[in-house]
PDB file of C-alpha atoms in Angstrom:
ATOM      1  CA  UNK N   1       0.027  -0.019  -0.123  1.00 88.00           C
ATOM      2  CA  UNK N   2       1.373   3.423  -0.877  1.00 89.00           C
ATOM      3  CA  UNK N   3       0.353   6.473   0.815  1.00 91.00           C
ATOM      4  CA  UNK N   4       0.338   9.902  -0.990  1.00 92.00           C
ATOM      5  CA  UNK N   5       0.153  13.254   0.933  1.00 92.00           C
ATOM      6  CA  UNK N   6      -2.278  15.620  -0.950  1.00 94.00           C
ATOM      7  CA  UNK N   7      -2.714  19.278  -0.318  1.00 92.00           C
ATOM      8  CA  UNK N   8      -4.581  22.172  -1.989  1.00 94.00           C
ATOM      9  CA  UNK N   9      -3.172  22.492  -5.463  1.00 96.00           C
ATOM     10  CA  UNK N  10      -3.019  26.287  -5.566  1.00 97.00           C
ATOM     11  CA  UNK N  11      -1.407  26.549  -2.138  1.00 96.00           C
ATOM     12  CA  UNK N  12       1.035  23.894  -3.396  1.00 96.00           C
ATOM     13  CA  UNK N  13       1.798  25.689  -6.548  1.00 97.00           C
ATOM     14  CA  UNK N  14       2.599  28.990  -4.783  1.00 97.00           C
ATOM     15  CA  UNK N  15       4.741  27.094  -2.213  1.00 96.00           C
ATOM     16  CA  UNK N  16       6.737  25.716  -5.066  1.00 96.00           C
ATOM     17  CA  UNK N  17       6.837  29.198  -6.621  1.00 97.00           C
ATOM     18  CA  UNK N  18       8.263  30.471  -3.259  1.00 96.00           C
ATOM     19  CA  UNK N  19      10.784  27.700  -3.089  1.00 96.00           C
ATOM     20  CA  UNK N  20      12.107  28.556  -6.716  1.00 96.00           C
ATOM     21  CA  UNK N  21      11.707  32.248  -6.044  1.00 96.00           C
ATOM     22  CA  UNK N  22       9.546  32.702  -9.051  1.00 96.00           C
ATOM     23  CA  UNK N  23       6.358  34.628  -9.599  1.00 96.00           C
ATOM     24  CA  UNK N  24       3.101  33.752 -11.661  1.00 97.00           C
ATOM     25  CA  UNK N  25       2.556  36.152 -14.543  1.00 97.00           C
ATOM     26  CA  UNK N  26      -0.892  37.192 -13.601  1.00 96.00           C
ATOM     27  CA  UNK N  27      -0.956  39.930 -16.184  1.00 96.00           C
ATOM     28  CA  UNK N  28      -0.051  37.477 -19.122  1.00 96.00           C
ATOM     29  CA  UNK N  29      -1.259  38.436 -22.414  1.00 97.00           C
ATOM     30  CA  UNK N  30      -1.964  34.787 -23.359  1.00 97.00           C
ATOM     31  CA  UNK N  31      -2.683  31.361 -21.553  1.00 97.00           C
ATOM     32  CA  UNK N  32       0.421  30.252 -23.090  1.00 97.00           C
ATOM     33  CA  UNK N  33       2.522  32.820 -21.196  1.00 98.00           C
ATOM     34  CA  UNK N  34       0.536  32.295 -18.082  1.00 98.00           C
ATOM     35  CA  UNK N  35       1.008  28.431 -17.999  1.00 98.00           C
ATOM     36  CA  UNK N  36       4.686  28.915 -18.790  1.00 98.00           C
ATOM     37  CA  UNK N  37       5.124  30.791 -15.489  1.00 98.00           C
ATOM     38  CA  UNK N  38       3.217  28.142 -13.810  1.00 98.00           C
ATOM     39  CA  UNK N  39       5.188  25.303 -14.955  1.00 97.00           C
ATOM     40  CA  UNK N  40       8.485  27.288 -14.036  1.00 97.00           C
ATOM     41  CA  UNK N  41       7.538  26.895 -10.450  1.00 97.00           C
ATOM     42  CA  UNK N  42       7.208  23.148 -10.615  1.00 96.00           C
ATOM     43  CA  UNK N  43       9.623  21.294  -8.270  1.00 94.00           C
ATOM     44  CA  UNK N  44       9.714  17.669  -9.547  1.00 90.00           C
ATOM     45  CA  UNK N  45       5.899  17.799  -9.688  1.00 88.00           C
ATOM     46  CA  UNK N  46       5.524  15.821 -12.860  1.00 87.00           C
ATOM     47  CA  UNK N  47       7.707  12.873 -12.200  1.00 86.00           C
ATOM     48  CA  UNK N  48       6.601  12.732  -8.480  1.00 84.00           C
ATOM     49  CA  UNK N  49       3.542  10.765  -9.249  1.00 90.00           C
ATOM     50  CA  UNK N  50       2.275   8.560 -12.114  1.00 90.00           C
ATOM     51  CA  UNK N  51      -1.156   6.796 -12.563  1.00 90.00           C
ATOM     52  CA  UNK N  52       0.893   3.757 -13.443  1.00 91.00           C
ATOM     53  CA  UNK N  53       1.456   3.142  -9.496  1.00 89.00           C
ATOM     54  CA  UNK N  54      -1.989   2.294  -9.466  1.00 89.00           C
ATOM     55  CA  UNK N  55      -1.385  -0.996 -11.589  1.00 92.00           C
ATOM     56  CA  UNK N  56       1.276  -2.124  -9.034  1.00 93.00           C
ATOM     57  CA  UNK N  57       0.017  -0.734  -5.544  1.00 92.00           C
ATOM     58  CA  UNK N  58      -3.056   0.089  -3.619  1.00 92.00           C
ATOM     59  CA  UNK N  59      -2.595   3.803  -3.575  1.00 92.00           C
ATOM     60  CA  UNK N  60      -4.349   5.719  -0.786  1.00 91.00           C
ATOM     61  CA  UNK N  61      -4.101   9.578   0.110  1.00 90.00           C
ATOM     62  CA  UNK N  62      -3.891  11.547   3.143  1.00 90.00           C
ATOM     63  CA  UNK N  63      -4.329  15.228   4.034  1.00 88.00           C
ATOM     64  CA  UNK N  64      -0.922  16.978   4.184  1.00 87.00           C
ATOM     65  CA  UNK N  65      -2.309  19.279   6.922  1.00 83.00           C
ATOM     66  CA  UNK N  66      -3.238  16.252   9.043  1.00 79.00           C
ATOM     67  CA  UNK N  67       0.213  14.475   8.534  1.00 75.00           C
ATOM     68  CA  UNK N  68       1.460  15.150  12.166  1.00 72.00           C
ATOM     69  CA  UNK N  69      -1.753  14.120  13.835  1.00 76.00           C
ATOM     70  CA  UNK N  70      -4.420  11.809  12.068  1.00 77.00           C
ATOM     71  CA  UNK N  71      -2.061  10.178   9.749  1.00 74.00           C
ATOM     72  CA  UNK N  72       0.617   9.682  12.353  1.00 73.00           C
ATOM     73  CA  UNK N  73      -2.071   8.227  14.720  1.00 75.00           C
ATOM     74  CA  UNK N  74      -3.282   5.828  11.945  1.00 72.00           C
ATOM     75  CA  UNK N  75       0.367   4.802  11.089  1.00 76.00           C
ATOM     76  CA  UNK N  76       1.269   4.201  14.778  1.00 76.00           C
ATOM     77  CA  UNK N  77      -1.079   1.269  14.862  1.00 75.00           C
ATOM     78  CA  UNK N  78       0.599  -0.385  11.741  1.00 76.00           C
ATOM     79  CA  UNK N  79       4.343   0.301  12.115  1.00 72.00           C
ATOM     80  CA  UNK N  80       6.781  -0.719  14.595  1.00 74.00           C
ATOM     81  CA  UNK N  81       8.366   1.722  16.870  1.00 78.00           C
ATOM     82  CA  UNK N  82      11.915   2.467  15.856  1.00 74.00           C
ATOM     83  CA  UNK N  83      14.681   0.599  17.762  1.00 78.00           C
ATOM     84  CA  UNK N  84      16.893   3.390  18.026  1.00 77.00           C
ATOM     85  CA  UNK N  85      15.464   7.007  18.659  1.00 74.00           C
ATOM     86  CA  UNK N  86      17.335   9.841  17.160  1.00 74.00           C
ATOM     87  CA  UNK N  87      17.643  12.742  19.647  1.00 77.00           C
ATOM     88  CA  UNK N  88      17.159  15.587  19.654  1.00 79.00           C
ATOM     89  CA  UNK N  89      15.070  16.158  16.631  1.00 74.00           C
ATOM     90  CA  UNK N  90      16.080  19.195  14.694  1.00 80.00           C
ATOM     91  CA  UNK N  91      13.381  20.712  12.359  1.00 78.00           C
ATOM     92  CA  UNK N  92      14.860  21.746   9.032  1.00 82.00           C
ATOM     93  CA  UNK N  93      12.942  24.258   6.917  1.00 83.00           C
ATOM     94  CA  UNK N  94      13.015  23.659   3.367  1.00 86.00           C
ATOM     95  CA  UNK N  95      11.343  26.724   2.338  1.00 89.00           C
ATOM     96  CA  UNK N  96      11.235  30.417   3.170  1.00 92.00           C
ATOM     97  CA  UNK N  97       8.126  31.929   4.958  1.00 92.00           C
ATOM     98  CA  UNK N  98       5.557  32.981   2.217  1.00 93.00           C
ATOM     99  CA  UNK N  99       3.877  36.290   1.960  1.00 92.00           C
ATOM    100  CA  UNK N 100       0.510  35.506   0.477  1.00 93.00           C
ATOM    101  CA  UNK N 101      -0.070  39.226  -0.088  1.00 93.00           C
ATOM    102  CA  UNK N 102       2.612  39.192  -2.743  1.00 93.00           C
ATOM    103  CA  UNK N 103       1.066  36.357  -4.561  1.00 96.00           C
ATOM    104  CA  UNK N 104      -1.079  37.734  -7.376  1.00 96.00           C
ATOM    105  CA  UNK N 105      -3.213  34.773  -7.985  1.00 96.00           C
ATOM    106  CA  UNK N 106      -5.353  35.376  -4.971  1.00 97.00           C
ATOM    107  CA  UNK N 107      -6.373  38.815  -6.132  1.00 95.00           C
ATOM    108  CA  UNK N 108      -7.532  37.799  -9.541  1.00 94.00           C
ATOM    109  CA  UNK N 109     -10.369  35.149  -9.540  1.00 96.00           C
ATOM    110  CA  UNK N 110     -10.219  34.565 -13.244  1.00 95.00           C
ATOM    111  CA  UNK N 111      -6.602  33.672 -13.171  1.00 97.00           C
ATOM    112  CA  UNK N 112      -6.907  31.745 -10.135  1.00 97.00           C
ATOM    113  CA  UNK N 113      -9.694  29.507 -11.776  1.00 97.00           C
ATOM    114  CA  UNK N 114      -7.766  29.255 -14.922  1.00 98.00           C
ATOM    115  CA  UNK N 115      -4.541  27.925 -13.196  1.00 98.00           C
ATOM    116  CA  UNK N 116      -6.612  25.385 -11.009  1.00 98.00           C
ATOM    117  CA  UNK N 117      -8.174  23.962 -14.129  1.00 98.00           C
ATOM    118  CA  UNK N 118      -4.802  23.828 -15.825  1.00 98.00           C
ATOM    119  CA  UNK N 119      -3.090  21.965 -12.791  1.00 97.00           C
ATOM    120  CA  UNK N 120      -6.016  19.505 -12.654  1.00 97.00           C
ATOM    121  CA  UNK N 121      -6.060  18.823 -16.229  1.00 97.00           C
ATOM    122  CA  UNK N 122      -2.229  18.336 -16.822  1.00 96.00           C
ATOM    123  CA  UNK N 123      -0.655  17.194 -13.447  1.00 96.00           C
ATOM    124  CA  UNK N 124      -1.342  13.605 -12.628  1.00 95.00           C
ATOM    125  CA  UNK N 125      -0.518  14.021  -8.903  1.00 95.00           C
ATOM    126  CA  UNK N 126      -3.394  16.585  -8.783  1.00 96.00           C
ATOM    127  CA  UNK N 127      -5.828  14.483 -10.497  1.00 96.00           C
ATOM    128  CA  UNK N 128      -5.292  11.600  -8.061  1.00 95.00           C
ATOM    129  CA  UNK N 129      -5.594  13.720  -4.990  1.00 95.00           C
ATOM    130  CA  UNK N 130      -8.703  15.253  -6.421  1.00 96.00           C
ATOM    131  CA  UNK N 131     -10.329  11.873  -6.901  1.00 95.00           C
ATOM    132  CA  UNK N 132      -8.692  10.413  -3.906  1.00 94.00           C
ATOM    133  CA  UNK N 133      -9.720  12.937  -1.209  1.00 93.00           C
ATOM    134  CA  UNK N 134     -12.989  12.596   0.239  1.00 92.00           C
ATOM    135  CA  UNK N 135     -13.262   9.035  -0.965  1.00 93.00           C
ATOM    136  CA  UNK N 136     -12.970   5.723   0.905  1.00 92.00           C
ATOM    137  CA  UNK N 137      -9.100   5.860  -0.033  1.00 91.00           C
ATOM    138  CA  UNK N 138      -8.478   8.788   1.931  1.00 91.00           C
ATOM    139  CA  UNK N 139      -6.795   7.582   5.225  1.00 88.00           C
ATOM    140  CA  UNK N 140      -7.179  10.812   7.216  1.00 83.00           C
ATOM    141  CA  UNK N 141     -11.087  11.080   6.683  1.00 80.00           C
ATOM    142  CA  UNK N 142     -11.254   7.317   7.914  1.00 62.00           C
ATOM    143  CA  UNK N 143      -9.176   8.367  10.923  1.00 55.00           C
ATOM    144  CA  UNK N 144     -11.420  11.296  11.660  1.00 48.00           C
ATOM    145  CA  UNK N 145     -14.488   9.298  11.458  1.00 49.00           C
ATOM    146  CA  UNK N 146     -12.989   6.443  13.688  1.00 44.00           C
ATOM    147  CA  UNK N 147     -12.039   9.080  16.300  1.00 44.00           C
ATOM    148  CA  UNK N 148     -15.586  10.362  16.466  1.00 45.00           C
ATOM    149  CA  UNK N 149     -17.005   7.062  17.388  1.00 40.00           C
TER     150      UNK N 149
END
């Protein structure tokens, strides 16, 4: 079984733009120019996930925002505890803090919707997450329901 973390695709895109220090060209004259600026932000996005995985694994998803609570709780009942605990844990940020006020897509609904549609139509990872989240294959929804009982 393979577990894939899923997050909001627009927020994920803007995080990648931040990492690459790129901006979306919200004032692009053509869709081609707009989508080119989107693709320049991708960080290993296209090779990260492929629908062919579904032929070899049971692929399930979990909410990226719940990776350290619901998902960890779910996995703690499946995985063995480590024989050797590494201490102390040192958090290492991999991205700079974002300033959403400087991200033009949030101010232009037409651009936001166009980019969202583009991501969903062209990126297999986002297609998978769109289909999986809210389905019986979403682990974090299952854990949340279990915890309510």
